[in-house]
Amino acid sequence: MRGSYQTRTIKWALHYGILLLFVVAALFPLYWLVKVSITPNDILYKQGTDLLPSKLSFEHYATVIGKSDFLLFFRNSIIVSGITAIASTVLATASGYAFSRFAFRGKFWIVGVMLVTQMFPLVIVITPIFSIFGTLGLTNSLAGLIIIYTAFNIPFATFLMQSFFDGIPKDLEEAAMIDGATRFKAFVQIIAPLTLPGIVATAGFCFTGAWGEILFALLLNSSASASTFPVGLLLYSTRATIEYGPMMAAGVLALIPVCIFFFLIQRYLVQGLTAGAVKG
Amino acid sequence: MTVLYTSAGIRRRLAALEPYLYSAPALLLITVTTLVPIVIGISYAFRNVMLLDPTSGGFVGLDNFRDLMRDGSFWGALKNTVTWTVSCVAFQFIFGLILALLLNRPFPGRSIIQPIVFLPWAIPTFLIGMNWSWLFNPAIGPLPHWAYALGLMSAPDNILSDPQHALLGPIIASIWWGTPFFAITLLAALQAIPSEIYEAAEIDGAGSLERFRSITLPFLAPTMVVTVMLRTIWIANSSELIVVMTKGGPADSSQIVASYVFTQAYQGLNFGYASAVATALVVLLLIYALLLVSIRQTMLSSR
Amino acid sequence: MIKKLLLAGAAVAMLAAPALADTNLRFVQTNTSDESLAVLNTVIKKFEAENPGVKVELISIPWDNSFEKFATMIAAGDIPDVAEMPDNWVALYANAGHLENLEPYLEKWEHKADLNPRALELARKVKDTAYVLPYGLFVKSLYYNKKLFAEAGVAGPPKTVDDFMDAAKKVSALPGKYGYCLRGGSGTFNAWAMMGAATNGDNAFFDKDGMSTLDQPGWVAGFQNQIDIYKNGWAPKDSVNWGYKETVAGFYTGTCAMLDQDADVLAPTSEHMAPDDFGVVPMPKGKGGKAFPVLSYGSWGIMSASQHKDLAWKFLTMLDGPQTDPQWTKAVGALPIFKSAEKDPTYADPKYRAWFESLDDKDIVPTVTPGYLPEYSLFAGSTAVKLAQQALLGQITAEDLSKQFAGILTKAQQKYLAK
């Protein structure tokens, strides 16, 4: 007997009740963001604490799209994040596979090095990176950002992909290799397709990571043609004032693609990590 | 002509190289773009490097580290870093665990609720910082007024300008942002536990708390150690929320080591000293990581 | 035969030359407001039209992070031709040899005589050489909210420091209102310096031996005033963290009644307040009937690594000439550097009178902060902020604060003098 009807109802009420709290907590700040973006300037401060402004206006969206370089920044962000996602995932798939399948000399040290790269405050490495990129002609370019984002994403992406590969039994490619295929062929044609959810999840993770990065985007690039949207948002903070209306409008516009994207792939993240978790 | 190498021998040699070949592209990229700059960065710690002074750069040995030991601001920042990291990780873990437990079994509406509660992870941190600053400001945000109405505060003030509570602001923002990460990984780990084990335990008469303690936790533990370790390292190093929300103030009450590095580097332009601070942080995090890895090994071997 | 070849070669070279003359002049600046960009784009278009083959690449960097952004660019070799030089950057870049010496260019400049002598004096603060061409002056004056004053029963704008403290007290008695928009966060040192100098009766930061004067009782009294203002609740509790933007917003939303700032606040304030609701007067006078408002300036510089210095100077003189400069200063809220421009109709607006009065009044002595010290940027940007916040919060006393200020500045000054 699973417990009385009363106990079950209480359990479900609690279940949905707590979930509701989480949902509200997750959405409330985002709601505020949207609210500021549709509040006209004259009542922005006067009705700042009201839940709903007395009048709505899309003037900030018009300002952002019409009077600034926002569309250019947005396009740059898509290019940078997209290519970063693809590059990181490809490289991480290869290295994740290696970590999953092989026990090789130096594995401990390589993992250690990858870990250390995550520990160092980015601020210090910016100047050396800038100098190196300068000599390579990569400063003030989208390519420079892509390279550095990929490098920083690889450690965690590798960990993710390794986890997904751990969930696929080694026998599969071993059977293929006995049949005469090279490991590489087995990898590309059999194993990788099986981890498609994992690949999608890793790509999505790298995309969202690159999308919001601001430190390098601000310090490595200067011209508008090589700036991403976080820099665009910062430009709304002028010397004299912070133009919250357009800034939040630009923020909302920039969030739409990444939210949709994340909405779609989050399921695969769970799915893929589950498989890997079995092998711990 | 003598055949120096048999084809089998070549294949065996190549096979031994295989793992390196697969990981080479990734490693090459990381080495050139990250490792080399980090080594250069660490080298600054042993030199007197003032960013805009071309005559600086001389070797000073351990001087920067000696200054570090005597620097009250550094130790204050270190204390804050511990508070910051422990609070963020602990609460993100707890809320993430609760969420994961709630989402573990299918229920009507899960496919909509799940993406919504995971959404904060997709928002860029600096935007989150600005957003929450706005929410905490009594002139333009509702939170102080609600806190006052609920009796949590004696007056609707901005906690970000209160030296006792300034760090709380970024901590709350960080919890909001980071809970989905734990929820996702914990959920994945939970779903990997075979349901037969639970059913067997239920038949044996174990209550839900007992099942949680004796089945769920041990299964979760090893994977979670790695996740917690990674997150701790990230959080210890992430100064964005703090820099955006409080700039480390007021009076350095919310300054952590990572944001202190930023101040020394970009307001003092003293890259040598900033590097020393950064290196100290890396050393501490390395010790922490090694500790956790050995804990994990112990857990795995005892399983 | 060879002569013919040479002639042909020369002809080809001459034909190719215009194509090679497509020069890119890189121009970095930090004002991203709509008005500023409008002025710049007009000047750039005019310059490009008058100089075919030349393109001016305008690089606008966000003001909040401009210091680190520009420092990173220069440190890594990504050096523009022309750059805006906020006054507290000049010593840093000039001493490191990044700024071109502009004296030879100034010598030959037709408009040099029209320059306000103070502008040139400020430009020559580093090594007595002009490393920059100023575009405008910023001097602090006191904005006050007429409506709040009337409500609180304050007779008129404060003329002395005592009036100021009294007005702050009265306005703060109104529920939810405060007397002073205190800037406790970034940029706070200016306010402490002004108040301290006023109560001290003298604004010299150092005595003739290069020791800082900030720990003297006159200055300490001023620091105590600031602390009292915060302690008594005459400034909003939040203001301990307030930077430029928050104080300005505090003023134009009517939260606090008095603000010490430059003319660049006129624009945002006029957007949010009716012209009759606020006024501007020179900074209140202290001991000896004197006031010591902080004087700063904005300027343009030519980077010494530039390959197009003459062209850069040509661009600068168009941007900073007697015709265009007033448009620029209007957009950024500065006072013009040309004597002729002071008669420009914009500056006839009574609201600007306070600043011109400040520049003309003998009892108002402008204060120039010791930006020539290499350590000043860390001091003003971070150390002074932290110490000031500790004082406001009651963690250290005014005496402690003054001793720490004096200690740091003396050390820096001694080091500077020894060189």
PDB file of N, CA and C in Angstrom, chain A residues 95 181 190 223 254:
ATOM      1  N   SER A  95      39.523  14.772 -27.718  1.00  0.00           N
ATOM      2  CA  SER A  95      40.296  14.570 -26.493  1.00  0.00           C
ATOM      3  C   SER A  95      39.481  13.821 -25.443  1.00  0.00           C
ATOM      4  N   ALA A 181      38.038  -2.384 -39.418  1.00  0.00           N
ATOM      5  CA  ALA A 181      38.016  -0.926 -39.507  1.00  0.00           C
ATOM      6  C   ALA A 181      39.108  -0.331 -38.619  1.00  0.00           C
ATOM      7  N   ILE A 190      30.707   5.083 -35.834  1.00  0.00           N
ATOM      8  CA  ILE A 190      29.840   4.345 -34.922  1.00  0.00           C
ATOM      9  C   ILE A 190      29.678   5.061 -33.580  1.00  0.00           C
ATOM     10  N   SER A 223      37.633  47.912 -32.252  1.00  0.00           N
ATOM     11  CA  SER A 223      36.706  48.505 -33.219  1.00  0.00           C
ATOM     12  C   SER A 223      35.344  47.832 -33.174  1.00  0.00           C
ATOM     13  N   ALA A 254      19.450  40.187 -26.768  1.00  0.00           N
ATOM     14  CA  ALA A 254      20.592  39.277 -26.836  1.00  0.00           C
ATOM     15  C   ALA A 254      20.306  37.967 -26.125  1.00  0.00           C
TER      16      ALA A 254
END
